[in-house]
Coordinates of C-alpha atoms in Angstrom, one line a residue:
F293 CA 0.0 0.0 0.0
T294 CA 1.2 3.4 -0.9
K295 CA -0.1 7.0 -1.0
Y296 CA 1.8 7.7 -4.2
R297 CA 0.0 7.6 -7.6
S298 CA 2.6 5.4 -9.3
V299 CA 2.6 2.0 -7.7
I300 CA 5.8 0.0 -7.4
L301 CA 5.0 -3.4 -8.9
F302 CA 7.0 -6.4 -7.8
S303 CA 6.4 -10.0 -8.9
F304 CA 6.5 -12.5 -6.1
K305 CA 7.5 -16.1 -6.9
A306 CA 6.9 -19.3 -4.9
N307 CA 8.2 -22.6 -6.1
G308 CA 9.0 -21.1 -9.5
S309 CA 5.5 -19.8 -10.2
T310 CA 4.6 -16.1 -10.1
L311 CA 1.9 -15.2 -7.5
V312 CA -0.9 -12.9 -8.5
L313 CA -1.3 -9.8 -6.3
A314 CA -4.8 -8.9 -5.1
M315 CA -5.9 -5.5 -6.2
N316 CA -8.5 -5.1 -3.5
T317 CA -7.9 -6.4 0.0
K318 CA -10.6 -6.6 2.7
D319 CA -9.3 -6.4 6.3
L320 CA -11.5 -6.0 9.3
G321 CA -14.5 -5.3 7.1
I322 CA -12.8 -2.3 5.3
L323 CA -12.0 -2.6 1.6
Y324 CA -8.5 -1.3 0.8
T325 CA -7.0 -0.6 -2.6
P326 CA -3.3 -0.2 -3.4
T327 CA -3.7 3.6 -3.9
I328 CA -5.4 4.0 -0.4
N329 CA -8.6 5.1 -2.1
F330 CA -11.7 4.2 -0.1
H331 CA -14.2 4.8 -2.9
S332 CA -14.8 1.0 -3.4
H333 CA -15.4 0.6 0.4
I334 CA -17.9 3.5 0.3
V335 CA -19.7 2.0 -2.7
S336 CA -19.9 -1.5 -1.2
S337 CA -21.1 -0.2 2.2
S338 CA -23.8 2.0 0.7
Y339 CA -24.9 -0.9 -1.5
K340 CA -25.2 -3.2 1.5
A341 CA -27.1 -0.5 3.5
L342 CA -29.5 0.1 0.7
K343 CA -30.3 -3.6 0.5
V344 CA -31.0 -3.7 4.2
L345 CA -33.1 -0.5 3.9
G346 CA -35.1 -2.0 1.1
F347 CA -35.9 -5.0 3.3
F348 CA -36.7 -2.6 6.1
K349 CA -39.1 -0.7 3.9
Q350 CA -40.9 -3.9 2.9
I351 CA -41.7 -4.8 6.5
A352 CA -42.1 -1.2 7.8
F353 CA -45.8 -1.0 6.9
E354 CA -46.6 -3.4 9.7
F355 CA -45.2 -1.1 12.4
K356 CA -47.4 1.9 13.3
L357 CA -45.3 3.4 16.2
E358 CA -42.5 5.7 15.2
S359 CA -40.3 4.3 18.1
Y360 CA -40.3 0.9 16.5
L361 CA -39.3 2.3 13.1
K362 CA -36.4 4.2 14.7
L363 CA -35.3 1.2 16.6
L364 CA -35.2 -0.9 13.5
Y365 CA -33.3 1.7 11.5
C366 CA -30.8 2.3 14.4
S367 CA -30.1 -1.4 14.8
L368 CA -30.1 -2.6 11.1
V369 CA -29.1 0.3 8.8
Q370 CA -27.2 2.8 10.8
P371 CA -24.3 0.5 11.9
I372 CA -23.6 -0.5 8.3
V373 CA -23.4 3.2 7.2
E374 CA -21.3 4.3 10.2
F375 CA -18.8 1.4 10.1
G376 CA -15.4 2.7 8.9
S377 CA -16.8 6.3 8.5
V378 CA -13.7 7.7 10.2
L379 CA -11.7 6.7 7.2

């Protein structure tokens, strides 16, 4: 990982065969790229949150009290959106 735009490429070899380097690495739930760009992490997190929110909207018509809706949102959608937001 580097903060520079030009990435130093090095081919690793094991038992005479060249190993393929992963372009995107996921560590502790955060998606890293070699250029330290978190755009792919933001896109994947928002896609996951929108899927959960879609499910939430399908079952939300059964709940009439606002406190239940807030509890569902705070427990299902908000943690996905806020995870890794400091980055």
